Amino acid sequence: MRLTETTKYLGLACLIALLQCPCASAQSIGEQLKQNTTIGGYTIGRISYTNNEETDVKADLGVRIARLYVDTRLGDFAMKLQVHLSGSPLDKRENSVRLVDAWIEWQHWKEMRVKFGQFKRCFTFENPMHPWTLGEGTYAQLTDRLAGINDRTGEHSSCGRDFGLQLQGDLFASKIDGHRWLHYQAGIYTGQGINHADKNTAKDYIGGLWVQPITGLQIGAFGWWGNYVRDDGSTVNRRRYSFGATYTGDWTARAEYAVDNANGKADAWYAIVGTPAWHHAKLFAHYDVYREGRTWDNAHSIYGLSAQYSFHANLMFQANYGFHVNQAAEDKRYHSADLQVYWRF
């Protein structure tokens, strides 16, 4: 969907929200927007090195991500706009400056929330996570290739997002600590990724369901049924499912497995564990595998270590190392390392 079309639909949704607000006077609306609006941004700079013989640039430095966002709330409605400002997209068809988020969500009940617009697809635990909290320097290959960041179908770089309508909620509050035992989410999307118009009448259907037996631990499964229309007019299917678990506490841990049973098949998995913070420092170890065709002949495995130090809530340094074993490449074994600086306002 084009930028103008996206903003048109979002503006219409915002107008509906204003009309439905019980206190929809100009003065009260203005006061709410002033009190509940946050304008912010974040940047991730990176210095990187690899000894991969197939890479033209062995050492590089630059801006990995720079984004500006506006979050606001009006009554039961939350809204977000986020623009990607710079950083070189892997897909040359995408401009560096582009709209990534443009959504409105009705949040009256925790048990049922309705979101409309352009936002993260509800597939995998990792895809909705903010880059700041990943712990491994970048998204796993599973998320990158099978959740629509740089999708294996050839879809333009969409940052894991699409335009759609989503229903989600949290059910059955614990009488002990109030955490919710069950979460569900289901969405219908265009299937063409961000800022692109739909090209057929078919839609993508994505859903997830997970349980939270204790605070911080989530165990769940996800499914994705849909297709993508390429620039040449050909259609490729998506028949994907994934399952995994994530835990957030003093220790952090996350592991997922995903399969795409269409378009030649592929599967991927990863696991990451992070130590408790010690004097604002934290260590992570991660294992990451992607297999095109679901064969070890095409497997790309990454064994990684990461260390991060938070000087401030809005300033963090992170060092990452990876040992790569890529069976599908001529240079099958190589190293990579980078230093990333995260800052936000």
mmCIF file of C-alpha atoms in Angstrom:
data_model
loop_
_atom_site.group_PDB
_atom_site.id
_atom_site.type_symbol
_atom_site.label_atom_id
_atom_site.label_comp_id
_atom_site.label_asym_id
_atom_site.label_seq_id
_atom_site.Cartn_x
_atom_site.Cartn_y
_atom_site.Cartn_z
ATOM 1 C CA MET A 1 0.000 0.000 0.000
ATOM 2 C CA ARG A 2 1.342 3.408 -0.951
ATOM 3 C CA LEU A 3 2.191 6.004 1.695
ATOM 4 C CA THR A 4 -0.707 8.260 0.712
ATOM 5 C CA GLU A 5 -3.184 5.370 0.900
ATOM 6 C CA THR A 6 -1.829 4.277 4.287
ATOM 7 C CA THR A 7 -2.163 7.742 5.814
ATOM 8 C CA LYS A 8 -5.645 8.113 4.277
ATOM 9 C CA TYR A 9 -6.946 4.969 5.976
ATOM 10 C CA LEU A 10 -5.223 5.808 9.240
ATOM 11 C CA GLY A 11 -6.695 9.303 9.171
ATOM 12 C CA LEU A 12 -10.163 7.845 8.634
ATOM 13 C CA ALA A 13 -9.675 5.503 11.604
ATOM 14 C CA CYS A 14 -8.516 8.411 13.781
ATOM 15 C CA LEU A 15 -11.597 10.423 12.759
ATOM 16 C CA ILE A 16 -13.860 7.535 13.787
ATOM 17 C CA ALA A 17 -12.019 7.382 17.119
ATOM 18 C CA LEU A 18 -12.613 11.092 17.682
ATOM 19 C CA LEU A 19 -16.311 10.838 16.889
ATOM 20 C CA GLN A 20 -16.768 7.897 19.244
ATOM 21 C CA CYS A 21 -14.879 9.507 22.120
ATOM 22 C CA PRO A 22 -17.457 10.445 24.824
ATOM 23 C CA CYS A 23 -15.585 13.681 25.562
ATOM 24 C CA ALA A 24 -15.032 14.718 21.948
ATOM 25 C CA SER A 25 -14.899 18.470 22.390
ATOM 26 C CA ALA A 26 -12.077 20.405 20.788
ATOM 27 C CA GLN A 27 -10.693 21.466 24.170
ATOM 28 C CA SER A 28 -10.826 18.021 25.827
ATOM 29 C CA ILE A 29 -9.357 16.297 22.756
ATOM 30 C CA GLY A 30 -6.533 18.809 22.620
ATOM 31 C CA GLU A 31 -5.777 18.328 26.320
ATOM 32 C CA GLN A 32 -5.742 14.535 25.974
ATOM 33 C CA LEU A 33 -3.447 14.642 22.968
ATOM 34 C CA LYS A 34 -1.084 17.038 24.740
ATOM 35 C CA GLN A 35 -0.905 14.875 27.867
ATOM 36 C CA ASN A 36 -0.737 11.492 26.122
ATOM 37 C CA THR A 37 1.508 12.167 23.103
ATOM 38 C CA THR A 38 5.164 11.160 23.007
ATOM 39 C CA ILE A 39 7.550 12.157 20.232
ATOM 40 C CA GLY A 40 10.792 10.207 20.196
ATOM 41 C CA GLY A 41 13.360 8.379 18.166
ATOM 42 C CA TYR A 42 16.304 6.041 18.309
ATOM 43 C CA THR A 43 19.465 5.346 16.369
ATOM 44 C CA ILE A 44 21.777 2.345 16.117
ATOM 45 C CA GLY A 45 25.258 3.007 14.776
ATOM 46 C CA ARG A 46 27.573 0.144 13.869
ATOM 47 C CA ILE A 47 31.218 -0.629 13.133
ATOM 48 C CA SER A 48 31.537 -4.094 11.587
ATOM 49 C CA TYR A 49 34.168 -6.505 10.258
ATOM 50 C CA THR A 50 34.122 -9.896 8.549
ATOM 51 C CA ASN A 51 36.758 -12.099 6.935
ATOM 52 C CA ASN A 52 34.210 -13.615 4.538
ATOM 53 C CA GLU A 53 36.034 -13.871 1.210
ATOM 54 C CA GLU A 54 32.794 -13.407 -0.746
ATOM 55 C CA THR A 55 32.104 -10.007 0.823
ATOM 56 C CA ASP A 56 33.420 -6.993 -1.089
ATOM 57 C CA VAL A 57 33.543 -4.704 1.973
ATOM 58 C CA LYS A 58 35.307 -6.413 4.868
ATOM 59 C CA ALA A 59 35.150 -3.461 7.282
ATOM 60 C CA ASP A 60 32.311 -0.953 7.398
ATOM 61 C CA LEU A 61 30.793 1.703 9.629
ATOM 62 C CA GLY A 62 27.552 3.604 9.432
ATOM 63 C CA VAL A 63 24.005 3.982 10.693
ATOM 64 C CA ARG A 64 22.189 0.659 10.920
ATOM 65 C CA ILE A 65 18.813 2.126 11.944
ATOM 66 C CA ALA A 66 17.472 5.641 12.597
ATOM 67 C CA ARG A 67 13.774 6.110 13.309
ATOM 68 C CA LEU A 68 11.374 8.806 14.479
ATOM 69 C CA TYR A 69 7.991 8.015 16.023
ATOM 70 C CA VAL A 70 4.887 9.577 17.529
ATOM 71 C CA ASP A 71 2.829 7.661 20.094
ATOM 72 C CA THR A 72 -0.483 9.055 21.275
ATOM 73 C CA ARG A 73 -3.618 8.000 23.082
ATOM 74 C CA LEU A 74 -7.183 9.295 22.980
ATOM 75 C CA GLY A 75 -9.664 7.624 25.302
ATOM 76 C CA ASP A 76 -9.594 3.881 24.572
ATOM 77 C CA PHE A 77 -7.609 4.345 21.355
ATOM 78 C CA ALA A 78 -3.819 4.102 21.052
ATOM 79 C CA MET A 79 -2.128 5.303 17.849
ATOM 80 C CA LYS A 80 1.385 5.198 16.415
ATOM 81 C CA LEU A 81 3.291 6.636 13.471
ATOM 82 C CA GLN A 82 6.915 5.622 12.869
ATOM 83 C CA VAL A 83 9.223 6.601 10.019
ATOM 84 C CA HIS A 84 12.469 4.873 9.060
ATOM 85 C CA LEU A 85 14.854 7.758 8.375
ATOM 86 C CA SER A 86 18.132 6.223 7.245
ATOM 87 C CA GLY A 87 20.223 3.122 6.977
ATOM 88 C CA SER A 88 20.766 1.219 3.745
ATOM 89 C CA PRO A 89 17.900 -1.209 3.010
ATOM 90 C CA LEU A 90 18.989 -4.603 1.746
ATOM 91 C CA ASP A 91 16.251 -4.422 -0.874
ATOM 92 C CA LYS A 92 17.281 -1.751 -3.420
ATOM 93 C CA ARG A 93 13.635 -1.268 -4.411
ATOM 94 C CA GLU A 94 13.005 0.395 -1.027
ATOM 95 C CA ASN A 95 13.872 3.998 -0.255
ATOM 96 C CA SER A 96 15.885 4.675 2.880
ATOM 97 C CA VAL A 97 13.125 6.992 4.146
ATOM 98 C CA ARG A 98 9.859 5.079 4.458
ATOM 99 C CA LEU A 99 6.830 4.646 6.686
ATOM 100 C CA VAL A 100 7.037 1.531 8.868
ATOM 101 C CA ASP A 101 4.229 1.932 11.429
ATOM 102 C CA ALA A 102 0.844 3.605 11.015
ATOM 103 C CA TRP A 103 -1.824 2.029 13.209
ATOM 104 C CA ILE A 104 -4.677 2.609 15.623
ATOM 105 C CA GLU A 105 -5.785 0.119 18.297
ATOM 106 C CA TRP A 106 -8.923 0.005 20.427
ATOM 107 C CA GLN A 107 -7.769 -1.075 23.915
ATOM 108 C CA HIS A 108 -10.867 -0.860 26.077
ATOM 109 C CA TRP A 109 -10.540 -4.465 27.282
ATOM 110 C CA LYS A 110 -7.399 -6.515 27.905
ATOM 111 C CA GLU A 111 -9.424 -9.537 26.786
ATOM 112 C CA MET A 112 -10.058 -8.133 23.297
ATOM 113 C CA ARG A 113 -8.130 -5.443 21.431
ATOM 114 C CA VAL A 114 -8.570 -4.480 17.777
ATOM 115 C CA LYS A 115 -5.697 -3.030 15.720
ATOM 116 C CA PHE A 116 -5.938 -1.580 12.213
ATOM 117 C CA GLY A 117 -3.212 -0.182 9.974
ATOM 118 C CA GLN A 118 0.405 -1.031 9.200
ATOM 119 C CA PHE A 119 2.201 -2.905 11.981
ATOM 120 C CA LYS A 120 4.219 -6.005 12.920
ATOM 121 C CA ARG A 121 2.854 -9.334 11.699
ATOM 122 C CA CYS A 122 1.801 -11.547 14.599
ATOM 123 C CA PHE A 123 4.201 -14.374 13.709
ATOM 124 C CA THR A 124 6.895 -15.662 16.142
ATOM 125 C CA PHE A 125 7.846 -14.280 19.538
ATOM 126 C CA GLU A 126 10.880 -12.408 18.213
ATOM 127 C CA ASN A 127 9.362 -10.463 15.320
ATOM 128 C CA PRO A 128 7.410 -7.954 17.503
ATOM 129 C CA MET A 129 10.466 -7.309 19.710
ATOM 130 C CA HIS A 130 12.224 -3.928 19.613
ATOM 131 C CA PRO A 131 15.836 -4.059 18.287
ATOM 132 C CA TRP A 132 16.982 -2.646 21.646
ATOM 133 C CA THR A 133 15.874 -5.770 23.541
ATOM 134 C CA LEU A 134 17.022 -8.565 21.204
ATOM 135 C CA GLY A 135 20.313 -9.245 22.975
ATOM 136 C CA GLU A 136 22.065 -10.653 19.869
ATOM 137 C CA GLY A 137 22.737 -7.541 17.809
ATOM 138 C CA THR A 138 20.200 -8.334 15.089
ATOM 139 C CA TYR A 139 17.190 -10.545 14.425
ATOM 140 C CA ALA A 140 17.713 -14.286 14.021
ATOM 141 C CA GLN A 141 17.676 -15.755 10.515
ATOM 142 C CA LEU A 142 14.333 -17.385 11.363
ATOM 143 C CA THR A 143 12.756 -13.973 11.933
ATOM 144 C CA ASP A 144 14.576 -12.326 9.048
ATOM 145 C CA ARG A 145 13.699 -14.933 6.401
ATOM 146 C CA LEU A 146 10.393 -16.382 7.668
ATOM 147 C CA ALA A 147 8.653 -13.473 9.412
ATOM 148 C CA GLY A 148 8.834 -10.908 6.625
ATOM 149 C CA ILE A 149 11.869 -8.765 7.449
ATOM 150 C CA ASN A 150 13.790 -9.862 4.342
ATOM 151 C CA ASP A 151 11.415 -12.621 3.342
ATOM 152 C CA ARG A 152 12.545 -15.702 1.406
ATOM 153 C CA THR A 153 9.689 -15.182 -1.103
ATOM 154 C CA GLY A 154 11.461 -12.125 -2.525
ATOM 155 C CA GLU A 155 9.101 -9.637 -0.889
ATOM 156 C CA HIS A 156 10.615 -6.149 -0.566
ATOM 157 C CA SER A 157 12.146 -5.411 2.848
ATOM 158 C CA SER A 158 9.137 -4.920 5.137
ATOM 159 C CA CYS A 159 10.658 -4.937 8.643
ATOM 160 C CA GLY A 160 8.310 -7.786 9.635
ATOM 161 C CA ARG A 161 5.262 -5.621 8.931
ATOM 162 C CA ASP A 162 2.194 -5.523 6.692
ATOM 163 C CA PHE A 163 -1.130 -3.677 6.417
ATOM 164 C CA GLY A 164 -3.994 -5.451 8.095
ATOM 165 C CA LEU A 165 -6.573 -5.925 10.829
ATOM 166 C CA GLN A 166 -5.710 -7.807 14.032
ATOM 167 C CA LEU A 167 -7.641 -9.085 17.037
ATOM 168 C CA GLN A 168 -5.760 -9.988 20.226
ATOM 169 C CA GLY A 169 -6.306 -10.375 23.945
ATOM 170 C CA ASP A 170 -5.156 -11.783 27.281
ATOM 171 C CA LEU A 171 -7.438 -14.089 29.248
ATOM 172 C CA PHE A 172 -7.739 -15.665 32.708
ATOM 173 C CA ALA A 173 -5.940 -13.463 35.230
ATOM 174 C CA SER A 174 -4.036 -15.250 38.003
ATOM 175 C CA LYS A 175 -5.420 -14.643 41.483
ATOM 176 C CA ILE A 176 -1.872 -14.744 42.877
ATOM 177 C CA ASP A 177 0.025 -12.102 40.892
ATOM 178 C CA GLY A 178 -2.456 -10.952 38.239
ATOM 179 C CA HIS A 179 -0.576 -12.275 35.173
ATOM 180 C CA ARG A 180 -2.732 -13.581 32.340
ATOM 181 C CA TRP A 181 -2.660 -17.322 31.642
ATOM 182 C CA LEU A 182 -3.606 -17.265 27.941
ATOM 183 C CA HIS A 183 -2.898 -14.919 25.036
ATOM 184 C CA TYR A 184 -4.418 -15.115 21.548
ATOM 185 C CA GLN A 185 -3.933 -13.084 18.372
ATOM 186 C CA ALA A 186 -5.287 -13.379 14.846
ATOM 187 C CA GLY A 187 -4.859 -11.076 11.874
ATOM 188 C CA ILE A 188 -5.728 -10.668 8.206
ATOM 189 C CA TYR A 189 -3.139 -8.847 6.053
ATOM 190 C CA THR A 190 -2.738 -7.809 2.414
ATOM 191 C CA GLY A 191 0.308 -10.081 2.027
ATOM 192 C CA GLN A 192 2.320 -7.511 0.015
ATOM 193 C CA GLY A 193 4.329 -5.930 2.834
ATOM 194 C CA ILE A 194 4.600 -2.296 3.858
ATOM 195 C CA ASN A 195 3.694 0.669 1.636
ATOM 196 C CA HIS A 196 2.567 -1.515 -1.281
ATOM 197 C CA ALA A 197 -0.908 -1.975 -2.722
ATOM 198 C CA ASP A 198 -2.476 -5.441 -2.739
ATOM 199 C CA LYS A 199 -2.159 -7.292 -6.046
ATOM 200 C CA ASN A 200 -4.835 -9.977 -5.705
ATOM 201 C CA THR A 201 -7.991 -10.814 -3.811
ATOM 202 C CA ALA A 202 -6.242 -13.351 -1.566
ATOM 203 C CA LYS A 203 -5.144 -12.313 1.913
ATOM 204 C CA ASP A 204 -2.625 -13.555 4.482
ATOM 205 C CA TYR A 205 -4.032 -15.128 7.658
ATOM 206 C CA ILE A 206 -1.710 -15.205 10.672
ATOM 207 C CA GLY A 207 -2.447 -16.280 14.227
ATOM 208 C CA GLY A 208 -0.787 -17.220 17.479
ATOM 209 C CA LEU A 209 -1.713 -18.745 20.813
ATOM 210 C CA TRP A 210 0.425 -19.037 23.928
ATOM 211 C CA VAL A 211 0.181 -19.838 27.611
ATOM 212 C CA GLN A 212 1.995 -18.118 30.468
ATOM 213 C CA PRO A 213 2.211 -20.646 33.334
ATOM 214 C CA ILE A 214 4.306 -18.247 35.454
ATOM 215 C CA THR A 215 5.116 -14.566 35.185
ATOM 216 C CA GLY A 216 7.695 -14.007 32.451
ATOM 217 C CA LEU A 217 7.425 -17.451 30.773
ATOM 218 C CA GLN A 218 5.476 -17.801 27.521
ATOM 219 C CA ILE A 219 5.088 -21.002 25.496
ATOM 220 C CA GLY A 220 3.221 -20.852 22.216
ATOM 221 C CA ALA A 221 2.650 -21.644 18.553
ATOM 222 C CA PHE A 222 1.948 -19.576 15.419
ATOM 223 C CA GLY A 223 0.581 -20.208 11.928
ATOM 224 C CA TRP A 224 0.679 -18.292 8.616
ATOM 225 C CA TRP A 225 -1.381 -19.073 5.509
ATOM 226 C CA GLY A 226 -1.095 -16.730 2.538
ATOM 227 C CA ASN A 227 0.806 -15.744 -0.600
ATOM 228 C CA TYR A 228 2.899 -13.001 -2.173
ATOM 229 C CA VAL A 229 2.675 -11.645 -5.723
ATOM 230 C CA ARG A 230 6.116 -10.885 -7.156
ATOM 231 C CA ASP A 231 6.945 -8.017 -9.505
ATOM 232 C CA ASP A 232 6.866 -10.395 -12.496
ATOM 233 C CA GLY A 233 3.264 -11.382 -11.656
ATOM 234 C CA SER A 234 4.054 -14.864 -10.306
ATOM 235 C CA THR A 235 2.530 -15.912 -6.994
ATOM 236 C CA VAL A 236 4.401 -17.746 -4.249
ATOM 237 C CA ASN A 237 2.638 -19.344 -1.298
ATOM 238 C CA ARG A 238 3.381 -19.109 2.392
ATOM 239 C CA ARG A 239 2.454 -22.149 4.482
ATOM 240 C CA ARG A 240 4.298 -21.532 7.731
ATOM 241 C CA TYR A 241 4.122 -22.514 11.351
ATOM 242 C CA SER A 242 6.379 -21.992 14.326
ATOM 243 C CA PHE A 243 6.523 -22.788 18.006
ATOM 244 C CA GLY A 244 8.781 -21.708 20.813
ATOM 245 C CA ALA A 245 9.202 -20.259 24.283
ATOM 246 C CA THR A 246 10.542 -17.082 25.824
ATOM 247 C CA TYR A 247 11.417 -16.129 29.381
ATOM 248 C CA THR A 248 12.139 -12.667 30.778
ATOM 249 C CA GLY A 249 13.459 -12.267 34.310
ATOM 250 C CA ASP A 250 16.890 -11.948 35.912
ATOM 251 C CA TRP A 251 17.951 -14.460 33.281
ATOM 252 C CA THR A 252 16.529 -14.153 29.777
ATOM 253 C CA ALA A 253 16.061 -16.983 27.304
ATOM 254 C CA ARG A 254 14.300 -17.484 23.987
ATOM 255 C CA ALA A 255 14.080 -20.362 21.499
ATOM 256 C CA GLU A 256 11.939 -20.917 18.385
ATOM 257 C CA TYR A 257 11.563 -23.273 15.442
ATOM 258 C CA ALA A 258 9.761 -22.408 12.193
ATOM 259 C CA VAL A 259 8.957 -24.171 8.911
ATOM 260 C CA ASP A 260 7.751 -22.937 5.534
ATOM 261 C CA ASN A 261 6.226 -25.861 3.610
ATOM 262 C CA ALA A 262 5.768 -23.902 0.369
ATOM 263 C CA ASN A 263 8.023 -22.390 -2.294
ATOM 264 C CA GLY A 264 10.657 -25.129 -2.081
ATOM 265 C CA LYS A 265 10.459 -25.460 1.730
ATOM 266 C CA ALA A 266 12.732 -24.046 4.404
ATOM 267 C CA ASP A 267 13.156 -24.270 8.141
ATOM 268 C CA ALA A 268 15.047 -22.399 10.841
ATOM 269 C CA TRP A 269 15.653 -22.360 14.572
ATOM 270 C CA TYR A 270 17.552 -20.350 17.143
ATOM 271 C CA ALA A 271 18.234 -20.240 20.875
ATOM 272 C CA ILE A 272 19.574 -17.399 22.990
ATOM 273 C CA VAL A 273 20.277 -17.070 26.704
ATOM 274 C CA GLY A 274 21.289 -13.946 28.619
ATOM 275 C CA THR A 275 22.814 -13.638 32.086
ATOM 276 C CA PRO A 276 21.483 -11.354 34.819
ATOM 277 C CA ALA A 277 22.753 -7.777 34.568
ATOM 278 C CA TRP A 278 25.931 -7.112 36.552
ATOM 279 C CA HIS A 279 26.858 -3.459 37.069
ATOM 280 C CA HIS A 280 24.769 -2.562 33.986
ATOM 281 C CA ALA A 281 26.500 -5.261 31.890
ATOM 282 C CA LYS A 282 24.931 -8.407 30.410
ATOM 283 C CA LEU A 283 26.251 -11.353 28.388
ATOM 284 C CA PHE A 284 24.435 -13.429 25.747
ATOM 285 C CA ALA A 285 25.166 -16.667 23.896
ATOM 286 C CA HIS A 286 23.152 -17.653 20.826
ATOM 287 C CA TYR A 287 22.870 -20.399 18.209
ATOM 288 C CA ASP A 288 21.126 -19.625 14.917
ATOM 289 C CA VAL A 289 20.382 -21.915 11.919
ATOM 290 C CA TYR A 290 18.551 -21.366 8.611
ATOM 291 C CA ARG A 291 18.159 -24.130 5.998
ATOM 292 C CA GLU A 292 16.837 -23.364 2.528
ATOM 293 C CA GLY A 293 15.233 -26.545 1.184
ATOM 294 C CA ARG A 294 15.364 -28.039 4.701
ATOM 295 C CA THR A 295 18.697 -29.735 3.946
ATOM 296 C CA TRP A 296 22.062 -29.472 5.701
ATOM 297 C CA ASP A 297 23.703 -28.861 2.317
ATOM 298 C CA ASN A 298 22.121 -25.381 2.402
ATOM 299 C CA ALA A 299 22.412 -24.728 6.133
ATOM 300 C CA HIS A 300 23.789 -21.440 7.464
ATOM 301 C CA SER A 301 24.708 -21.838 11.142
ATOM 302 C CA ILE A 302 25.868 -19.005 13.406
ATOM 303 C CA TYR A 303 27.474 -19.484 16.823
ATOM 304 C CA GLY A 304 27.465 -16.122 18.584
ATOM 305 C CA LEU A 305 28.441 -14.214 21.717
ATOM 306 C CA SER A 306 27.275 -10.730 22.677
ATOM 307 C CA ALA A 307 28.090 -8.341 25.507
ATOM 308 C CA GLN A 308 26.257 -5.127 26.245
ATOM 309 C CA TYR A 309 26.697 -2.289 28.723
ATOM 310 C CA SER A 310 24.055 0.310 29.548
ATOM 311 C CA PHE A 311 25.559 3.669 30.482
ATOM 312 C CA HIS A 312 22.048 5.064 30.789
ATOM 313 C CA ALA A 313 18.493 3.946 30.097
ATOM 314 C CA ASN A 314 18.847 5.709 26.740
ATOM 315 C CA LEU A 315 22.460 4.812 25.885
ATOM 316 C CA MET A 316 23.857 1.308 25.358
ATOM 317 C CA PHE A 317 26.982 -0.208 23.800
ATOM 318 C CA GLN A 318 26.952 -3.755 22.434
ATOM 319 C CA ALA A 319 29.747 -5.953 21.055
ATOM 320 C CA ASN A 320 28.836 -8.999 18.930
ATOM 321 C CA TYR A 321 30.848 -11.914 17.566
ATOM 322 C CA GLY A 322 29.684 -14.677 15.228
ATOM 323 C CA PHE A 323 31.307 -17.793 13.821
ATOM 324 C CA HIS A 324 29.518 -18.717 10.582
ATOM 325 C CA VAL A 325 29.270 -22.117 8.906
ATOM 326 C CA ASN A 326 27.484 -21.591 5.580
ATOM 327 C CA GLN A 327 27.316 -24.824 3.607
ATOM 328 C CA ALA A 328 25.705 -23.109 0.594
ATOM 329 C CA ALA A 329 28.582 -20.635 0.115
ATOM 330 C CA GLU A 330 32.041 -21.048 -1.387
ATOM 331 C CA ASP A 331 33.645 -19.589 1.744
ATOM 332 C CA LYS A 332 31.962 -21.940 4.176
ATOM 333 C CA ARG A 333 33.587 -20.801 7.427
ATOM 334 C CA TYR A 334 34.226 -17.224 8.435
ATOM 335 C CA HIS A 335 34.016 -14.789 11.352
ATOM 336 C CA SER A 336 32.091 -11.576 11.885
ATOM 337 C CA ALA A 337 32.248 -8.943 14.620
ATOM 338 C CA ASP A 338 30.671 -5.568 15.241
ATOM 339 C CA LEU A 339 30.313 -2.821 17.818
ATOM 340 C CA GLN A 340 26.904 -1.165 18.000
ATOM 341 C CA VAL A 341 25.915 2.001 19.815
ATOM 342 C CA TYR A 342 22.236 2.466 20.715
ATOM 343 C CA TRP A 343 20.856 5.858 21.738
ATOM 344 C CA ARG A 344 17.346 7.229 21.952
ATOM 345 C CA PHE A 345 15.338 10.247 23.085
#
